[in-house]
């Protein structure tokens, strides 16, 4: 006995899991919204028409560059992204990024950001004692 599959059955088997998966994704990832914020101690800036991933990337780069915490908040106030630097002085440093939605932590990630223009500090050269170079009067 030969089985025949209908087009409707095929669509249900393929498209239903895809729509359930798409519905489970966070809504803020796709929405382009207006964000307010910036590094701590600086004037709050307005960034229009960007997604959460774009603003997260920008905040992580700013936290690594300025060495200060960075926070961006969506225009409706429901989503907040915070980035905290590791306060290390090296070529690469770690930044901890947190995404908050409606007051609860949704995502937390630690990323390594490397600075190409970083120069290693010059090692400390101790001064010679005064006995080696006597004063000339």
mmCIF file of N, CA and C in Angstrom:
data_model
loop_
_atom_site.group_PDB
_atom_site.id
_atom_site.type_symbol
_atom_site.label_atom_id
_atom_site.label_comp_id
_atom_site.label_asym_id
_atom_site.label_seq_id
_atom_site.Cartn_x
_atom_site.Cartn_y
_atom_site.Cartn_z
ATOM 1 N N UNK A 1 0.838 -1.170 0.000
ATOM 2 C CA UNK A 1 0.000 0.000 0.000
ATOM 3 C C UNK A 1 0.892 1.245 0.000
ATOM 4 N N UNK A 2 0.681 2.097 -0.938
ATOM 5 C CA UNK A 2 1.500 3.293 -1.103
ATOM 6 C C UNK A 2 0.849 4.473 -0.383
ATOM 7 N N UNK A 3 1.692 5.206 0.393
ATOM 8 C CA UNK A 3 1.185 6.382 1.107
ATOM 9 C C UNK A 3 1.394 7.625 0.276
ATOM 10 N N UNK A 4 0.431 8.489 0.334
ATOM 11 C CA UNK A 4 0.556 9.771 -0.340
ATOM 12 C C UNK A 4 0.472 10.867 0.715
ATOM 13 N N UNK A 5 1.394 11.819 0.607
ATOM 14 C CA UNK A 5 1.398 12.949 1.524
ATOM 15 C C UNK A 5 0.746 14.139 0.849
ATOM 16 N N UNK A 6 -0.062 14.794 1.579
ATOM 17 C CA UNK A 6 -0.717 15.977 1.027
ATOM 18 C C UNK A 6 0.175 17.196 1.226
ATOM 19 N N UNK A 7 -0.068 18.197 0.460
ATOM 20 C CA UNK A 7 0.666 19.446 0.591
ATOM 21 C C UNK A 7 0.396 20.084 1.945
ATOM 22 N N UNK A 8 -0.820 19.973 2.426
ATOM 23 C CA UNK A 8 -1.171 20.520 3.734
ATOM 24 C C UNK A 8 -0.367 19.839 4.845
ATOM 25 N N UNK A 9 -0.240 18.531 4.776
ATOM 26 C CA UNK A 9 0.546 17.798 5.774
ATOM 27 C C UNK A 9 2.007 18.210 5.746
ATOM 28 N N UNK A 10 2.539 18.398 4.541
ATOM 29 C CA UNK A 10 3.922 18.848 4.403
ATOM 30 C C UNK A 10 4.122 20.231 5.023
ATOM 31 N N UNK A 11 3.204 21.140 4.736
ATOM 32 C CA UNK A 11 3.313 22.486 5.285
ATOM 33 C C UNK A 11 3.223 22.483 6.806
ATOM 34 N N UNK A 12 2.344 21.657 7.347
ATOM 35 C CA UNK A 12 2.210 21.580 8.803
ATOM 36 C C UNK A 12 3.497 21.049 9.423
ATOM 37 N N UNK A 13 4.090 20.025 8.812
ATOM 38 C CA UNK A 13 5.310 19.438 9.362
ATOM 39 C C UNK A 13 6.507 20.377 9.282
ATOM 40 N N UNK A 14 6.591 21.175 8.254
ATOM 41 C CA UNK A 14 7.747 22.044 8.054
ATOM 42 C C UNK A 14 7.540 23.436 8.641
ATOM 43 N N UNK A 15 6.430 24.060 8.346
ATOM 44 C CA UNK A 15 6.244 25.455 8.727
ATOM 45 C C UNK A 15 5.835 25.653 10.180
ATOM 46 N N UNK A 16 5.135 24.710 10.774
ATOM 47 C CA UNK A 16 4.698 24.877 12.158
ATOM 48 C C UNK A 16 5.871 24.994 13.128
ATOM 49 N N UNK A 17 6.880 24.116 13.055
ATOM 50 C CA UNK A 17 8.021 24.302 13.967
ATOM 51 C C UNK A 17 8.770 25.606 13.718
ATOM 52 N N UNK A 18 8.842 26.044 12.467
ATOM 53 C CA UNK A 18 9.528 27.303 12.173
ATOM 54 C C UNK A 18 8.799 28.494 12.771
ATOM 55 N N UNK A 19 7.477 28.496 12.705
ATOM 56 C CA UNK A 19 6.732 29.618 13.278
ATOM 57 C C UNK A 19 6.795 29.605 14.796
ATOM 58 N N UNK A 20 6.813 28.429 15.400
ATOM 59 C CA UNK A 20 6.944 28.352 16.863
ATOM 60 C C UNK A 20 8.317 28.853 17.283
ATOM 61 N N UNK A 21 9.356 28.479 16.539
ATOM 62 C CA UNK A 21 10.708 28.941 16.844
ATOM 63 C C UNK A 21 10.819 30.453 16.688
ATOM 64 N N UNK A 22 10.235 31.000 15.645
ATOM 65 C CA UNK A 22 10.289 32.448 15.422
ATOM 66 C C UNK A 22 9.527 33.196 16.505
ATOM 67 N N UNK A 23 8.447 32.638 16.988
ATOM 68 C CA UNK A 23 7.673 33.295 18.040
ATOM 69 C C UNK A 23 8.414 33.286 19.364
ATOM 70 N N UNK A 24 9.309 32.320 19.561
ATOM 71 C CA UNK A 24 10.040 32.226 20.824
ATOM 72 C C UNK A 24 11.217 33.190 20.891
ATOM 73 N N UNK A 25 11.614 33.765 19.780
ATOM 74 C CA UNK A 25 12.736 34.694 19.773
ATOM 75 C C UNK A 25 12.349 36.007 20.449
ATOM 76 N N UNK A 26 13.315 36.658 21.139
ATOM 77 C CA UNK A 26 12.997 37.945 21.760
ATOM 78 C C UNK A 26 12.578 38.975 20.721
ATOM 79 N N UNK A 27 11.579 39.740 21.041
ATOM 80 C CA UNK A 27 11.038 40.718 20.096
ATOM 81 C C UNK A 27 11.988 41.890 19.875
ATOM 82 N N UNK A 28 12.817 42.229 20.862
ATOM 83 C CA UNK A 28 13.667 43.400 20.739
ATOM 84 C C UNK A 28 14.818 43.191 19.763
ATOM 85 N N UNK A 29 15.119 41.950 19.390
ATOM 86 C CA UNK A 29 16.223 41.707 18.472
ATOM 87 C C UNK A 29 15.924 42.266 17.080
ATOM 88 N N UNK A 30 14.664 42.198 16.659
ATOM 89 C CA UNK A 30 14.314 42.620 15.313
ATOM 90 C C UNK A 30 13.869 44.077 15.242
ATOM 91 N N UNK A 31 13.363 44.598 16.328
ATOM 92 C CA UNK A 31 12.807 45.948 16.299
ATOM 93 C C UNK A 31 13.914 46.984 16.283
ATOM 94 N N UNK A 32 13.767 47.946 15.401
ATOM 95 C CA UNK A 32 14.689 49.076 15.395
ATOM 96 C C UNK A 32 14.043 50.175 16.221
ATOM 97 N N UNK A 33 14.641 50.472 17.354
ATOM 98 C CA UNK A 33 14.077 51.454 18.265
ATOM 99 C C UNK A 33 15.085 52.556 18.534
ATOM 100 N N UNK A 34 14.655 53.528 19.307
ATOM 101 C CA UNK A 34 15.515 54.620 19.731
ATOM 102 C C UNK A 34 16.070 54.283 21.105
ATOM 103 N N UNK A 35 17.377 54.500 21.286
ATOM 104 C CA UNK A 35 18.054 54.189 22.535
ATOM 105 C C UNK A 35 18.656 55.460 23.117
ATOM 106 N N UNK A 36 18.673 55.542 24.432
ATOM 107 C CA UNK A 36 19.282 56.658 25.142
ATOM 108 C C UNK A 36 20.328 56.111 26.095
ATOM 109 N N UNK A 37 21.489 56.786 26.187
ATOM 110 C CA UNK A 37 22.500 56.361 27.144
ATOM 111 C C UNK A 37 23.894 56.653 26.657
ATOM 112 N N UNK A 38 24.864 55.994 27.291
ATOM 113 C CA UNK A 38 26.262 56.170 26.961
ATOM 114 C C UNK A 38 27.122 55.831 28.158
ATOM 115 N N UNK A 39 28.432 56.156 28.084
ATOM 116 C CA UNK A 39 29.331 55.875 29.202
ATOM 117 C C UNK A 39 28.961 56.678 30.446
ATOM 118 N N UNK A 40 29.267 56.123 31.612
ATOM 119 C CA UNK A 40 28.966 56.790 32.877
ATOM 120 C C UNK A 40 29.739 58.098 32.972
ATOM 121 N N UNK A 41 29.086 59.131 33.440
ATOM 122 C CA UNK A 41 29.719 60.431 33.597
ATOM 123 C C UNK A 41 29.658 61.301 32.360
ATOM 124 N N UNK A 42 29.228 60.778 31.246
ATOM 125 C CA UNK A 42 29.094 61.556 30.014
ATOM 126 C C UNK A 42 27.642 61.945 29.797
ATOM 127 N N UNK A 43 27.428 62.861 28.888
ATOM 128 C CA UNK A 43 26.070 63.279 28.558
ATOM 129 C C UNK A 43 25.362 62.133 27.842
ATOM 130 N N UNK A 44 24.114 61.890 28.196
ATOM 131 C CA UNK A 44 23.331 60.833 27.567
ATOM 132 C C UNK A 44 23.079 61.189 26.104
ATOM 133 N N UNK A 45 23.317 60.235 25.220
ATOM 134 C CA UNK A 45 23.121 60.462 23.792
ATOM 135 C C UNK A 45 21.913 59.682 23.295
ATOM 136 N N UNK A 46 21.420 60.076 22.136
ATOM 137 C CA UNK A 46 20.260 59.439 21.520
ATOM 138 C C UNK A 46 20.729 58.712 20.269
ATOM 139 N N UNK A 47 20.436 57.416 20.174
ATOM 140 C CA UNK A 47 20.787 56.614 19.005
ATOM 141 C C UNK A 47 19.485 56.105 18.417
ATOM 142 N N UNK A 48 19.183 56.521 17.178
ATOM 143 C CA UNK A 48 17.899 56.175 16.559
ATOM 144 C C UNK A 48 18.036 55.004 15.601
ATOM 145 N N UNK A 49 16.990 54.189 15.560
ATOM 146 C CA UNK A 49 16.848 53.151 14.551
ATOM 147 C C UNK A 49 17.878 52.047 14.584
ATOM 148 N N UNK A 50 18.247 51.560 15.763
ATOM 149 C CA UNK A 50 19.178 50.447 15.849
ATOM 150 C C UNK A 50 18.555 49.297 16.625
ATOM 151 N N UNK A 51 19.080 48.110 16.402
ATOM 152 C CA UNK A 51 18.591 46.927 17.096
ATOM 153 C C UNK A 51 19.368 46.738 18.391
ATOM 154 N N UNK A 52 18.917 45.803 19.195
ATOM 155 C CA UNK A 52 19.575 45.518 20.465
ATOM 156 C C UNK A 52 20.997 45.013 20.244
ATOM 157 N N UNK A 53 21.207 44.186 19.240
ATOM 158 C CA UNK A 53 22.551 43.667 18.972
ATOM 159 C C UNK A 53 23.507 44.793 18.572
ATOM 160 N N UNK A 54 23.034 45.754 17.781
ATOM 161 C CA UNK A 54 23.880 46.882 17.388
ATOM 162 C C UNK A 54 24.259 47.724 18.595
ATOM 163 N N UNK A 55 23.296 47.991 19.454
ATOM 164 C CA UNK A 55 23.561 48.837 20.615
ATOM 165 C C UNK A 55 24.440 48.095 21.617
ATOM 166 N N UNK A 56 24.288 46.769 21.705
ATOM 167 C CA UNK A 56 25.133 45.977 22.602
ATOM 168 C C UNK A 56 26.583 46.015 22.135
ATOM 169 N N UNK A 57 26.799 45.878 20.833
ATOM 170 C CA UNK A 57 28.151 45.940 20.285
ATOM 171 C C UNK A 57 28.780 47.304 20.540
ATOM 172 N N UNK A 58 28.001 48.358 20.347
ATOM 173 C CA UNK A 58 28.500 49.714 20.576
ATOM 174 C C UNK A 58 28.839 49.929 22.045
ATOM 175 N N UNK A 59 27.985 49.460 22.942
ATOM 176 C CA UNK A 59 28.210 49.640 24.378
ATOM 177 C C UNK A 59 29.442 48.876 24.846
ATOM 178 N N UNK A 60 29.650 47.684 24.331
ATOM 179 C CA UNK A 60 30.815 46.891 24.725
ATOM 180 C C UNK A 60 32.100 47.563 24.261
ATOM 181 N N UNK A 61 32.113 48.090 23.040
ATOM 182 C CA UNK A 61 33.292 48.801 22.544
ATOM 183 C C UNK A 61 33.564 50.055 23.374
ATOM 184 N N UNK A 62 32.500 50.793 23.739
ATOM 185 C CA UNK A 62 32.676 51.999 24.542
ATOM 186 C C UNK A 62 33.175 51.667 25.944
ATOM 187 N N UNK A 63 32.671 50.603 26.541
ATOM 188 C CA UNK A 63 33.113 50.217 27.881
ATOM 189 C C UNK A 63 34.591 49.849 27.876
ATOM 190 N N UNK A 64 35.037 49.167 26.829
ATOM 191 C CA UNK A 64 36.448 48.806 26.731
ATOM 192 C C UNK A 64 37.313 50.033 26.460
ATOM 193 N N UNK A 65 36.832 50.959 25.640
ATOM 194 C CA UNK A 65 37.626 52.136 25.278
ATOM 195 C C UNK A 65 37.734 53.136 26.424
ATOM 196 N N UNK A 66 36.610 53.413 27.108
ATOM 197 C CA UNK A 66 36.599 54.425 28.159
ATOM 198 C C UNK A 66 36.949 53.867 29.530
ATOM 199 N N UNK A 67 36.849 52.544 29.711
ATOM 200 C CA UNK A 67 37.119 51.952 31.016
ATOM 201 C C UNK A 67 36.066 52.303 32.045
ATOM 202 N N UNK A 68 34.850 52.592 31.597
ATOM 203 C CA UNK A 68 33.749 52.968 32.487
ATOM 204 C C UNK A 68 32.514 52.159 32.110
ATOM 205 N N UNK A 69 31.591 51.978 33.067
ATOM 206 C CA UNK A 69 30.337 51.295 32.732
ATOM 207 C C UNK A 69 29.539 52.088 31.700
ATOM 208 N N UNK A 70 28.828 51.371 30.844
ATOM 209 C CA UNK A 70 28.004 51.983 29.799
ATOM 210 C C UNK A 70 26.602 51.400 29.912
ATOM 211 N N UNK A 71 25.599 52.264 29.770
ATOM 212 C CA UNK A 71 24.213 51.796 29.826
ATOM 213 C C UNK A 71 23.402 52.471 28.737
ATOM 214 N N UNK A 72 22.600 51.675 28.033
ATOM 215 C CA UNK A 72 21.649 52.185 27.053
ATOM 216 C C UNK A 72 20.268 51.664 27.417
ATOM 217 N N UNK A 73 19.263 52.521 27.289
ATOM 218 C CA UNK A 73 17.881 52.171 27.616
ATOM 219 C C UNK A 73 17.002 52.479 26.415
ATOM 220 N N UNK A 74 16.072 51.566 26.117
ATOM 221 C CA UNK A 74 15.171 51.783 24.986
ATOM 222 C C UNK A 74 14.211 52.924 25.295
ATOM 223 N N UNK A 75 13.619 53.463 24.241
ATOM 224 C CA UNK A 75 12.744 54.625 24.384
ATOM 225 C C UNK A 75 11.546 54.327 25.276
ATOM 226 N N UNK A 76 11.012 53.112 25.187
ATOM 227 C CA UNK A 76 9.860 52.768 26.022
ATOM 228 C C UNK A 76 10.266 52.388 27.445
ATOM 229 N N UNK A 77 11.558 52.238 27.704
ATOM 230 C CA UNK A 77 12.048 51.944 29.045
ATOM 231 C C UNK A 77 11.971 50.483 29.440
ATOM 232 N N UNK A 78 11.566 49.613 28.527
ATOM 233 C CA UNK A 78 11.417 48.196 28.868
ATOM 234 C C UNK A 78 12.723 47.420 28.770
ATOM 235 N N UNK A 79 13.618 47.829 27.880
ATOM 236 C CA UNK A 79 14.861 47.092 27.662
ATOM 237 C C UNK A 79 16.050 47.965 28.030
ATOM 238 N N UNK A 80 16.969 47.399 28.805
ATOM 239 C CA UNK A 80 18.182 48.096 29.235
ATOM 240 C C UNK A 80 19.372 47.191 28.938
ATOM 241 N N UNK A 81 20.433 47.762 28.344
ATOM 242 C CA UNK A 81 21.673 47.014 28.150
ATOM 243 C C UNK A 81 22.771 47.716 28.925
ATOM 244 N N UNK A 82 23.509 46.948 29.734
ATOM 245 C CA UNK A 82 24.607 47.483 30.533
ATOM 246 C C UNK A 82 25.882 46.732 30.184
ATOM 247 N N UNK A 83 27.004 47.454 30.118
ATOM 248 C CA UNK A 83 28.311 46.846 29.863
ATOM 249 C C UNK A 83 29.288 47.354 30.911
ATOM 250 N N UNK A 84 29.989 46.418 31.555
ATOM 251 C CA UNK A 84 30.947 46.757 32.601
ATOM 252 C C UNK A 84 32.328 46.264 32.194
ATOM 253 N N UNK A 85 33.356 47.146 32.189
ATOM 254 C CA UNK A 85 34.710 46.701 31.846
ATOM 255 C C UNK A 85 35.338 45.941 33.011
ATOM 256 N N UNK A 86 36.422 45.230 32.713
ATOM 257 C CA UNK A 86 37.099 44.444 33.742
ATOM 258 C C UNK A 86 38.125 45.263 34.509
ATOM 259 N N UNK A 87 38.354 46.487 34.100
ATOM 260 C CA UNK A 87 39.324 47.391 34.715
ATOM 261 C C UNK A 87 40.740 46.839 34.659
ATOM 262 N N UNK A 88 41.046 46.067 33.649
ATOM 263 C CA UNK A 88 42.398 45.558 33.469
ATOM 264 C C UNK A 88 43.151 46.428 32.472
ATOM 265 N N UNK A 89 44.441 46.545 32.647
ATOM 266 C CA UNK A 89 45.258 47.312 31.712
ATOM 267 C C UNK A 89 46.108 46.336 30.907
ATOM 268 N N UNK A 90 45.592 45.907 29.796
ATOM 269 C CA UNK A 90 46.316 44.989 28.933
ATOM 270 C C UNK A 90 45.847 45.195 27.500
ATOM 271 N N UNK A 91 46.402 44.408 26.594
ATOM 272 C CA UNK A 91 46.029 44.530 25.190
ATOM 273 C C UNK A 91 44.573 44.128 24.975
ATOM 274 N N UNK A 92 44.127 43.101 25.677
ATOM 275 C CA UNK A 92 42.745 42.641 25.588
ATOM 276 C C UNK A 92 42.106 42.716 26.970
ATOM 277 N N UNK A 93 40.857 43.120 27.009
ATOM 278 C CA UNK A 93 40.163 43.128 28.289
ATOM 279 C C UNK A 93 38.770 42.548 28.122
ATOM 280 N N UNK A 94 38.221 42.121 29.229
ATOM 281 C CA UNK A 94 36.913 41.483 29.226
ATOM 282 C C UNK A 94 35.846 42.491 29.613
ATOM 283 N N UNK A 95 34.712 42.427 28.923
ATOM 284 C CA UNK A 95 33.575 43.301 29.205
ATOM 285 C C UNK A 95 32.370 42.407 29.479
ATOM 286 N N UNK A 96 31.674 42.694 30.568
ATOM 287 C CA UNK A 96 30.490 41.926 30.959
ATOM 288 C C UNK A 96 29.258 42.691 30.493
ATOM 289 N N UNK A 97 28.499 42.106 29.577
ATOM 290 C CA UNK A 97 27.286 42.738 29.056
ATOM 291 C C UNK A 97 26.041 42.068 29.604
ATOM 292 N N UNK A 98 25.064 42.869 30.033
ATOM 293 C CA UNK A 98 23.812 42.344 30.580
ATOM 294 C C UNK A 98 22.633 42.991 29.872
ATOM 295 N N UNK A 99 21.637 42.181 29.519
ATOM 296 C CA UNK A 99 20.408 42.675 28.907
ATOM 297 C C UNK A 99 19.264 42.459 29.882
ATOM 298 N N UNK A 100 18.545 43.541 30.186
ATOM 299 C CA UNK A 100 17.412 43.500 31.106
ATOM 300 C C UNK A 100 16.143 43.835 30.336
ATOM 301 N N UNK A 101 15.077 43.073 30.538
ATOM 302 C CA UNK A 101 13.769 43.373 29.951
ATOM 303 C C UNK A 101 12.729 43.333 31.057
ATOM 304 N N UNK A 102 11.993 44.404 31.205
ATOM 305 C CA UNK A 102 10.952 44.531 32.226
ATOM 306 C C UNK A 102 11.486 44.216 33.619
ATOM 307 N N UNK A 103 12.712 44.641 33.907
ATOM 308 C CA UNK A 103 13.283 44.483 35.236
ATOM 309 C C UNK A 103 13.875 43.125 35.538
ATOM 310 N N UNK A 104 13.946 42.226 34.572
ATOM 311 C CA UNK A 104 14.547 40.922 34.838
ATOM 312 C C UNK A 104 15.683 40.674 33.851
ATOM 313 N N UNK A 105 16.706 39.973 34.330
ATOM 314 C CA UNK A 105 17.881 39.688 33.517
ATOM 315 C C UNK A 105 17.536 38.645 32.464
ATOM 316 N N UNK A 106 17.724 39.010 31.188
ATOM 317 C CA UNK A 106 17.389 38.119 30.083
ATOM 318 C C UNK A 106 18.638 37.431 29.546
ATOM 319 N N UNK A 107 19.727 38.188 29.430
ATOM 320 C CA UNK A 107 20.936 37.650 28.819
ATOM 321 C C UNK A 107 22.150 38.263 29.496
ATOM 322 N N UNK A 108 23.155 37.448 29.732
ATOM 323 C CA UNK A 108 24.401 37.913 30.321
ATOM 324 C C UNK A 108 25.544 37.261 29.556
ATOM 325 N N UNK A 109 26.490 38.075 29.086
ATOM 326 C CA UNK A 109 27.607 37.518 28.327
ATOM 327 C C UNK A 109 28.882 38.271 28.659
ATOM 328 N N UNK A 110 30.001 37.574 28.584
ATOM 329 C CA UNK A 110 31.311 38.169 28.815
ATOM 330 C C UNK A 110 32.086 38.054 27.508
ATOM 331 N N UNK A 111 32.533 39.194 26.997
ATOM 332 C CA UNK A 111 33.252 39.227 25.722
ATOM 333 C C UNK A 111 34.651 39.783 25.923
ATOM 334 N N UNK A 112 35.574 39.351 25.073
ATOM 335 C CA UNK A 112 36.936 39.853 25.106
ATOM 336 C C UNK A 112 37.098 40.883 23.994
ATOM 337 N N UNK A 113 37.557 42.074 24.355
ATOM 338 C CA UNK A 113 37.748 43.159 23.394
ATOM 339 C C UNK A 113 39.233 43.480 23.358
ATOM 340 N N UNK A 114 39.827 43.417 22.176
ATOM 341 C CA UNK A 114 41.260 43.680 22.031
ATOM 342 C C UNK A 114 41.471 45.034 21.360
ATOM 343 N N UNK A 115 42.420 45.793 21.892
ATOM 344 C CA UNK A 115 42.746 47.115 21.381
ATOM 345 C C UNK A 115 44.005 46.994 20.534
ATOM 346 N N UNK A 116 43.914 47.324 19.271
ATOM 347 C CA UNK A 116 45.070 47.205 18.376
ATOM 348 C C UNK A 116 46.112 48.288 18.635
ATOM 349 N N UNK A 117 45.705 49.426 19.153
ATOM 350 C CA UNK A 117 46.626 50.541 19.349
ATOM 351 C C UNK A 117 47.265 50.538 20.728
ATOM 352 N N UNK A 118 47.074 49.476 21.503
ATOM 353 C CA UNK A 118 47.610 49.430 22.853
ATOM 354 C C UNK A 118 49.123 49.272 22.807
ATOM 355 N N UNK A 119 49.820 50.076 23.600
ATOM 356 C CA UNK A 119 51.270 49.966 23.701
ATOM 357 C C UNK A 119 51.607 49.478 25.099
ATOM 358 N N UNK A 120 52.509 48.509 25.161
ATOM 359 C CA UNK A 120 52.928 47.992 26.461
ATOM 360 C C UNK A 120 53.617 49.107 27.238
ATOM 361 N N UNK A 121 53.350 49.201 28.555
ATOM 362 C CA UNK A 121 54.006 50.249 29.335
ATOM 363 C C UNK A 121 55.515 50.020 29.407
ATOM 364 N N UNK A 122 56.258 51.120 29.434
ATOM 365 C CA UNK A 122 57.711 51.039 29.527
ATOM 366 C C UNK A 122 58.060 50.572 30.934
ATOM 367 N N UNK A 123 58.935 49.566 31.046
ATOM 368 C CA UNK A 123 59.284 49.100 32.385
ATOM 369 C C UNK A 123 59.956 50.206 33.188
ATOM 370 N N UNK A 124 59.734 50.170 34.472
ATOM 371 C CA UNK A 124 60.279 51.186 35.365
ATOM 372 C C UNK A 124 61.786 51.020 35.454
ATOM 373 N N UNK A 125 62.512 52.100 35.195
ATOM 374 C CA UNK A 125 63.971 52.087 35.311
ATOM 375 C C UNK A 125 64.341 52.830 36.592
ATOM 376 N N UNK A 126 64.875 52.135 37.577
ATOM 377 C CA UNK A 126 65.196 52.814 38.838
ATOM 378 C C UNK A 126 66.326 53.818 38.646
ATOM 379 N N UNK A 127 66.249 54.891 39.403
ATOM 380 C CA UNK A 127 67.304 55.907 39.347
ATOM 381 C C UNK A 127 68.515 55.401 40.111
ATOM 382 N N UNK A 128 69.686 55.771 39.630
ATOM 383 C CA UNK A 128 70.913 55.380 40.322
ATOM 384 C C UNK A 128 71.055 56.205 41.593
ATOM 385 N N UNK A 129 71.674 55.638 42.619
ATOM 386 C CA UNK A 129 71.857 56.404 43.854
ATOM 387 C C UNK A 129 72.731 57.632 43.623
ATOM 388 N N UNK A 130 72.577 58.610 44.486
ATOM 389 C CA UNK A 130 73.309 59.873 44.348
ATOM 390 C C UNK A 130 74.804 59.682 44.506
ATOM 391 N N UNK A 131 75.266 58.620 45.158
ATOM 392 C CA UNK A 131 76.694 58.396 45.375
ATOM 393 C C UNK A 131 77.415 58.117 44.061
ATOM 394 N N UNK A 132 76.734 57.613 43.073
ATOM 395 C CA UNK A 132 77.375 57.310 41.799
ATOM 396 C C UNK A 132 77.701 58.593 41.042
ATOM 397 N N UNK A 133 76.819 59.568 41.123
ATOM 398 C CA UNK A 133 77.044 60.846 40.459
ATOM 399 C C UNK A 133 77.192 61.929 41.528
ATOM 400 N N UNK A 134 78.422 62.230 41.945
ATOM 401 C CA UNK A 134 78.594 63.267 42.979
ATOM 402 C C UNK A 134 78.235 64.637 42.421
ATOM 403 N N UNK A 135 77.774 65.474 43.292
ATOM 404 C CA UNK A 135 77.406 66.835 42.885
ATOM 405 C C UNK A 135 78.649 67.654 42.573
ATOM 406 N N UNK A 136 78.541 68.460 41.559
ATOM 407 C CA UNK A 136 79.621 69.367 41.199
ATOM 408 C C UNK A 136 79.269 70.721 41.759
ATOM 409 N N UNK A 137 80.219 71.315 42.530
ATOM 410 C CA UNK A 137 79.937 72.621 43.135
ATOM 411 C C UNK A 137 80.663 73.712 42.453
#
